PDB file of C-alpha atoms in Angstrom:
ATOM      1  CA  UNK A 294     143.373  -4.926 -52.963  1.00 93.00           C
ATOM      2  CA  UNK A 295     143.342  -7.764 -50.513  1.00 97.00           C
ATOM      3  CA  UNK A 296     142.248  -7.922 -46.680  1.00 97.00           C
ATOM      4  CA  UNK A 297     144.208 -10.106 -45.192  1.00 97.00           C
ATOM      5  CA  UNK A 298     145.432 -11.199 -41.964  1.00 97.00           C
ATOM      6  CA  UNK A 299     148.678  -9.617 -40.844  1.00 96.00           C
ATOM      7  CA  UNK A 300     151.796 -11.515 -41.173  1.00 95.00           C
ATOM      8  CA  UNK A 301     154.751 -12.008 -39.281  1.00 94.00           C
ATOM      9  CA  UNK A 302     156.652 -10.746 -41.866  1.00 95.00           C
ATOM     10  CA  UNK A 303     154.211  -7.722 -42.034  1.00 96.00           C
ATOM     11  CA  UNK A 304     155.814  -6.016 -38.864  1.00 94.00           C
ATOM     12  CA  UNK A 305     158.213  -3.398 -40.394  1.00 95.00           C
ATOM     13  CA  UNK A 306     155.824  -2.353 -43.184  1.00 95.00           C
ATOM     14  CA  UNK A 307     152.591  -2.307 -40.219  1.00 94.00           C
ATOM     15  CA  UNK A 308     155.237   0.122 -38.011  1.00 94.00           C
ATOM     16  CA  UNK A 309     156.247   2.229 -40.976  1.00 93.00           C
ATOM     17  CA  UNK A 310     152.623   2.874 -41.896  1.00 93.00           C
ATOM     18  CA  UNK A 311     151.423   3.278 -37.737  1.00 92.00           C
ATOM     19  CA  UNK A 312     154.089   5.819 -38.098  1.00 91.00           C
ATOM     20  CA  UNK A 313     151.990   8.190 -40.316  1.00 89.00           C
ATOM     21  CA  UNK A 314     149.182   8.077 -37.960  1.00 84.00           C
ATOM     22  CA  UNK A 315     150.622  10.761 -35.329  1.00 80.00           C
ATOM     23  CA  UNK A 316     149.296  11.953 -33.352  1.00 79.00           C
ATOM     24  CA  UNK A 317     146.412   9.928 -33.164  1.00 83.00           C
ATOM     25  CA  UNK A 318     147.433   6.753 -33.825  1.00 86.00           C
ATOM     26  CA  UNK A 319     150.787   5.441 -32.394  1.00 85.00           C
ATOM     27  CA  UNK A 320     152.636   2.529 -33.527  1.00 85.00           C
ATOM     28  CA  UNK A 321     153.023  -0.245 -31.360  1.00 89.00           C
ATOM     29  CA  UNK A 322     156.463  -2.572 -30.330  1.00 89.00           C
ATOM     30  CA  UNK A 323     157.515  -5.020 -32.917  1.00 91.00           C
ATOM     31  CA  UNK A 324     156.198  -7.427 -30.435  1.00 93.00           C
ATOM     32  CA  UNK A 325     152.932  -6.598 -29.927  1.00 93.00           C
ATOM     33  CA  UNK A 326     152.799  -6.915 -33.665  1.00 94.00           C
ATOM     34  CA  UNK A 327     154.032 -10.141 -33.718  1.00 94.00           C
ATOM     35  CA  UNK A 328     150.957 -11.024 -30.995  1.00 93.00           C
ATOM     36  CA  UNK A 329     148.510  -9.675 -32.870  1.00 94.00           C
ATOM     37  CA  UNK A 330     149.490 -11.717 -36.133  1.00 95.00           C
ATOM     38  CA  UNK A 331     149.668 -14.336 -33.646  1.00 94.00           C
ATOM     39  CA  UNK A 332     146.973 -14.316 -31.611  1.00 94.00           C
ATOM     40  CA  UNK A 333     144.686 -12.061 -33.018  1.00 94.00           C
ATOM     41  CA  UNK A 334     144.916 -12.467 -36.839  1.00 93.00           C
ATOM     42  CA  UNK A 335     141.051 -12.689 -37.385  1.00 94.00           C
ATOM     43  CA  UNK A 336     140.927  -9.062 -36.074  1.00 96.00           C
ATOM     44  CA  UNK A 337     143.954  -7.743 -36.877  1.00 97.00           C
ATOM     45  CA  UNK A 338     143.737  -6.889 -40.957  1.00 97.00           C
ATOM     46  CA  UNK A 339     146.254  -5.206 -44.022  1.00 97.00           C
ATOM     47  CA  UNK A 340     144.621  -3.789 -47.002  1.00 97.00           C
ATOM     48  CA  UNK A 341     147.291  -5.442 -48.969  1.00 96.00           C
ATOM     49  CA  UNK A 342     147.634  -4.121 -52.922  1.00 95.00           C
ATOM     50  CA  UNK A 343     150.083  -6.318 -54.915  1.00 93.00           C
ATOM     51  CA  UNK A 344     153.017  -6.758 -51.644  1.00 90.00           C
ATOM     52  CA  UNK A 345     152.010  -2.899 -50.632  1.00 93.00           C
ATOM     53  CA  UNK A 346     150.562  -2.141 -47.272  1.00 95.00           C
ATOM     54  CA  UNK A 347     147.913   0.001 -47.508  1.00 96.00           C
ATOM     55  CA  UNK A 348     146.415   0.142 -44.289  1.00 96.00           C
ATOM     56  CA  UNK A 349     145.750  -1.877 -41.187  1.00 96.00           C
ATOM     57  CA  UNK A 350     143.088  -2.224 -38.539  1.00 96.00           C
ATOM     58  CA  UNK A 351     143.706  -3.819 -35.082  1.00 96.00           C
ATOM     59  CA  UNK A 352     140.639  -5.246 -33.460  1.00 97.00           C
ATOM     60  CA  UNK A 353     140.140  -7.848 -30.587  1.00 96.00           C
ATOM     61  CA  UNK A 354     137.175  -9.394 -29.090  1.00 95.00           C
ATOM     62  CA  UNK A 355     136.633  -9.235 -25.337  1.00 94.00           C
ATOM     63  CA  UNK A 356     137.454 -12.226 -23.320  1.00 92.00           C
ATOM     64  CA  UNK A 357     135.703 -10.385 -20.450  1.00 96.00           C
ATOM     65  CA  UNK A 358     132.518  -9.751 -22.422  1.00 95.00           C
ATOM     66  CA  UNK A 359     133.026 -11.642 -25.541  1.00 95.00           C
ATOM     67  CA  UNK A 360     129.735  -9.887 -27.161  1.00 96.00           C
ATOM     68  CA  UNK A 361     132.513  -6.969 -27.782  1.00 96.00           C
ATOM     69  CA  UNK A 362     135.035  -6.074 -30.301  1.00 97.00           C
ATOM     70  CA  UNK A 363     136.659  -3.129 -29.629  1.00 97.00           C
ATOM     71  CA  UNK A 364     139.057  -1.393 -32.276  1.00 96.00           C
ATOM     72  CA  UNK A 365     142.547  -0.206 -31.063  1.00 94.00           C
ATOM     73  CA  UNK A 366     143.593   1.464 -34.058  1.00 93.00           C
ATOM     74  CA  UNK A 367     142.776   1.790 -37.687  1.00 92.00           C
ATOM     75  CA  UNK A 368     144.727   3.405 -40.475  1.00 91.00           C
ATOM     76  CA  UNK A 369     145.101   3.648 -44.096  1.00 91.00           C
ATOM     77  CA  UNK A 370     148.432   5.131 -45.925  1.00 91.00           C
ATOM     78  CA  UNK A 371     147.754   9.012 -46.520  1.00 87.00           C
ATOM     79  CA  UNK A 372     148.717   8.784 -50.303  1.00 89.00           C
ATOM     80  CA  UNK A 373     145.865   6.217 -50.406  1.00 90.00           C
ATOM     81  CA  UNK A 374     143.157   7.787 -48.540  1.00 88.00           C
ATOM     82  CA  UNK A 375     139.512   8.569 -49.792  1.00 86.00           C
ATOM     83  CA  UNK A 376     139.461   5.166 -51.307  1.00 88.00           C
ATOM     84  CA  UNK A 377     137.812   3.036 -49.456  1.00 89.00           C
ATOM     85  CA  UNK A 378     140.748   1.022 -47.472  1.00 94.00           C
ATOM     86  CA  UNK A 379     139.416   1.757 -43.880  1.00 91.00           C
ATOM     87  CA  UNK A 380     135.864   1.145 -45.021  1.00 91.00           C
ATOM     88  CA  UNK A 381     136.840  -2.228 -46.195  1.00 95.00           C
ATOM     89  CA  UNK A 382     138.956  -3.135 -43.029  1.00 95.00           C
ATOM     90  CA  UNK A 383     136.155  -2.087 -41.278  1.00 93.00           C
ATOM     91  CA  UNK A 384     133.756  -4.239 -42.865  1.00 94.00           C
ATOM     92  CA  UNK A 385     136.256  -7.213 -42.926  1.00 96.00           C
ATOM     93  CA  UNK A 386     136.148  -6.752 -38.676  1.00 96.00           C
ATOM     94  CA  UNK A 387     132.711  -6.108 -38.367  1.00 94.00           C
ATOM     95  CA  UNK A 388     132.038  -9.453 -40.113  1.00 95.00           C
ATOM     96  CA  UNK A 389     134.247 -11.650 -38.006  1.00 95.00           C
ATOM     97  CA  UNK A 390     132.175  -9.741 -35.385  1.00 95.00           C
ATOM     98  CA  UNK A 391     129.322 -11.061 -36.709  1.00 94.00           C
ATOM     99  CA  UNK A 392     130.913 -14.918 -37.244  1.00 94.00           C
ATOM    100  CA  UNK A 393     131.841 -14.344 -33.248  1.00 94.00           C
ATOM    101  CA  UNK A 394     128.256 -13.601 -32.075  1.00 94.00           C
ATOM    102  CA  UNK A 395     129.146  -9.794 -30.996  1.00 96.00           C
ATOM    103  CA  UNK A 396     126.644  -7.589 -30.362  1.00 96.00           C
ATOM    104  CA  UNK A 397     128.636  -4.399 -30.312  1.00 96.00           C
ATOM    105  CA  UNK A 398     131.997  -2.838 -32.335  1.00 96.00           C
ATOM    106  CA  UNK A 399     133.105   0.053 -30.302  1.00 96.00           C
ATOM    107  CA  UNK A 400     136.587   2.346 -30.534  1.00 96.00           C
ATOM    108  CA  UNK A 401     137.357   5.459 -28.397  1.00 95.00           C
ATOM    109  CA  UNK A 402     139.206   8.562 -30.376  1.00 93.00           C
ATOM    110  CA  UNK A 403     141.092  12.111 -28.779  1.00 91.00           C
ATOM    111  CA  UNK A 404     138.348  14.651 -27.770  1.00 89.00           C
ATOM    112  CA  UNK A 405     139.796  16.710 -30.397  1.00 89.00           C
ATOM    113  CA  UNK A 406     139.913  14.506 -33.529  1.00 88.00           C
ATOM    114  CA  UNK A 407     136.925  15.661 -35.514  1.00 83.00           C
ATOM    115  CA  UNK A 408     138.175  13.898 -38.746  1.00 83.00           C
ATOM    116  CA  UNK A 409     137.824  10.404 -36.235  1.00 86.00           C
ATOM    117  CA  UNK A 410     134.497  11.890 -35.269  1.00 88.00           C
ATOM    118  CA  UNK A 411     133.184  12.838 -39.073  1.00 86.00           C
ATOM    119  CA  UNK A 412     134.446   9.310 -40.241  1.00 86.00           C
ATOM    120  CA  UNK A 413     132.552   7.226 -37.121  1.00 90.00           C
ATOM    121  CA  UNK A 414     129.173   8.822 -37.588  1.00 92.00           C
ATOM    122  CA  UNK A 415     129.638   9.087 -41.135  1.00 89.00           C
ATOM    123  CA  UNK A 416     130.424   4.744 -40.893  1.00 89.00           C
ATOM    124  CA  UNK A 417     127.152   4.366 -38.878  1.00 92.00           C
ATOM    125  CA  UNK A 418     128.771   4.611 -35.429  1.00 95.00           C
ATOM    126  CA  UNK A 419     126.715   6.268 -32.296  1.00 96.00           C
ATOM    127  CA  UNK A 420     128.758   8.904 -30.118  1.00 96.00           C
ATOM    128  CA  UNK A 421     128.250   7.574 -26.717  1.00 96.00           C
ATOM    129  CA  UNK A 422     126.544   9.970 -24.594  1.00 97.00           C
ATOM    130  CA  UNK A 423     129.268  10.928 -22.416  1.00 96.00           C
ATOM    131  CA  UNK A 424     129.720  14.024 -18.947  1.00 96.00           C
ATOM    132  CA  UNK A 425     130.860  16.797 -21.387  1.00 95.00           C
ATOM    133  CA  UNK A 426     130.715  18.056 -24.944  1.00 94.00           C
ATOM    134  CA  UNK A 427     134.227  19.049 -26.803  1.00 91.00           C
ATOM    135  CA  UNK A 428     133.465  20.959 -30.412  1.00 88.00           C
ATOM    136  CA  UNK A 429     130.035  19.008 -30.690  1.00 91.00           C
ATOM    137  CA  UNK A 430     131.009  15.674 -29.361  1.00 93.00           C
ATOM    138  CA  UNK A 431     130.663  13.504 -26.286  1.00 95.00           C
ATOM    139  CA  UNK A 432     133.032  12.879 -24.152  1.00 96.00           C
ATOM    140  CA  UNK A 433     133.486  10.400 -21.102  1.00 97.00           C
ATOM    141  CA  UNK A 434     136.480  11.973 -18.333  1.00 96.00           C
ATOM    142  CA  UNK A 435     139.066   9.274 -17.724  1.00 96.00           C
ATOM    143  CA  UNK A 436     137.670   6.920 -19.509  1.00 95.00           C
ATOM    144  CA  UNK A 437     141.395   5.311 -20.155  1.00 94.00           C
ATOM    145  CA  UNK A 438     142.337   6.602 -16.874  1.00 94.00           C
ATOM    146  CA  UNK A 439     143.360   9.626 -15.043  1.00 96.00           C
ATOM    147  CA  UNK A 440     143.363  12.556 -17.689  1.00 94.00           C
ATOM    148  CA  UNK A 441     142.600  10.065 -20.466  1.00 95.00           C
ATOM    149  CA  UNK A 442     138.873  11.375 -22.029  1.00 96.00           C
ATOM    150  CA  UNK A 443     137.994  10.180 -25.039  1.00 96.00           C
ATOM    151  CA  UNK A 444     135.335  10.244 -27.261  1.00 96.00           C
ATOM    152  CA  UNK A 445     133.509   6.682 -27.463  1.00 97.00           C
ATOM    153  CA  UNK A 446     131.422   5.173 -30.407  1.00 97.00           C
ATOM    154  CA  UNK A 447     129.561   2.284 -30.902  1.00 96.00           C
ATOM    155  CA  UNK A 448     128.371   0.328 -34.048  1.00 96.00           C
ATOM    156  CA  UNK A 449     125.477  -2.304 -32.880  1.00 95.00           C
ATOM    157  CA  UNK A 450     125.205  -6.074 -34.399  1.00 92.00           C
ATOM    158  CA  UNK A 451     122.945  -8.145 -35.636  1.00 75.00           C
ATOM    159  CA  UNK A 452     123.339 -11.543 -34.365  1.00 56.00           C
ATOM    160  CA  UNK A 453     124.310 -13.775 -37.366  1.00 47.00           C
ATOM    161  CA  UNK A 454     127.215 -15.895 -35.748  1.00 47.00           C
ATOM    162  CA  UNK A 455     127.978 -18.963 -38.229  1.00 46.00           C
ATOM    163  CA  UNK A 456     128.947 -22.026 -35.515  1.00 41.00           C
TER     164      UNK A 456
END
């Protein structure tokens, strides 16, 4: 398995697989795809297994506070789960993190996905202390607007950026 940038030519496979992410994840327009291969290809990763897609992450660092990367969406083809895919994407983002100088990964998830929640913590993440508790986890109101609360996490840094 490769991690690799995604492609142009990646778009129908990266929509198929966002596809199998409902309801949590949500596939995107063809052209934000084609922006994130783009403009955003350092953070935006396939697990790639011989022309297979086997799952993506899409990541981009802040140009408001450029000491975060903040993870939009991460998923990994349900026939090939439980081996490692979204660990590795993870790991490939986290380090480009580290390249960039950021201090902080975070991601938000649903109140009530407690498989995102299990996988987070279980990743090293931190629940972010939030105004209410859903099924054991924190939870910040509106966070992504009115009627929007969502769970946020947060994986710290360690400053190693290569100039």
């Amino acid at each position: 398995m490769k991690i690799r940038p995604i492609h142009q030519d990646d778009i129908p496979a990266i929509l198929d697989l966002m596809e199998l992410g409902a309801p949590y994840v949500r596939a995107r327009t063809s052209s934000d795809y084609w922006l994130y291969a783009n403009l955003f290809s350092t953070t935006c990763l396939v697990a790639d297994y011989n022309g297979q897609l086997l799952g993506a992450i899409i990541a981009f660092r802040s140009q408001d506070h450029p000491e975060n990367l903040y993870i939009q969406d991460v998923i990994t083809d349900p026939d090939h789960r439980r081996q490692g895919i979204s660990t590795a994407l993870l790991q490939a983002v986290r380090d480009a993190g580290r390249r960039f100088g950021c201090q902080r990964l975070y991601l938000t998830s649903e109140p009530d996905n407690s498989a995102a929640h299990g996988t987070w913590t279980n990743m090293g993440f931190i629940n972010v202390p939030g105004d209410h508790i859903v099924n054991g986890v924190e939870i910040i109101s509106d966070y992504k607007g009115a009627g929007k609360h969502r769970a946020v996490y947060e994986l710290r840094l360690h400053n190693t950026a290569v100039n």
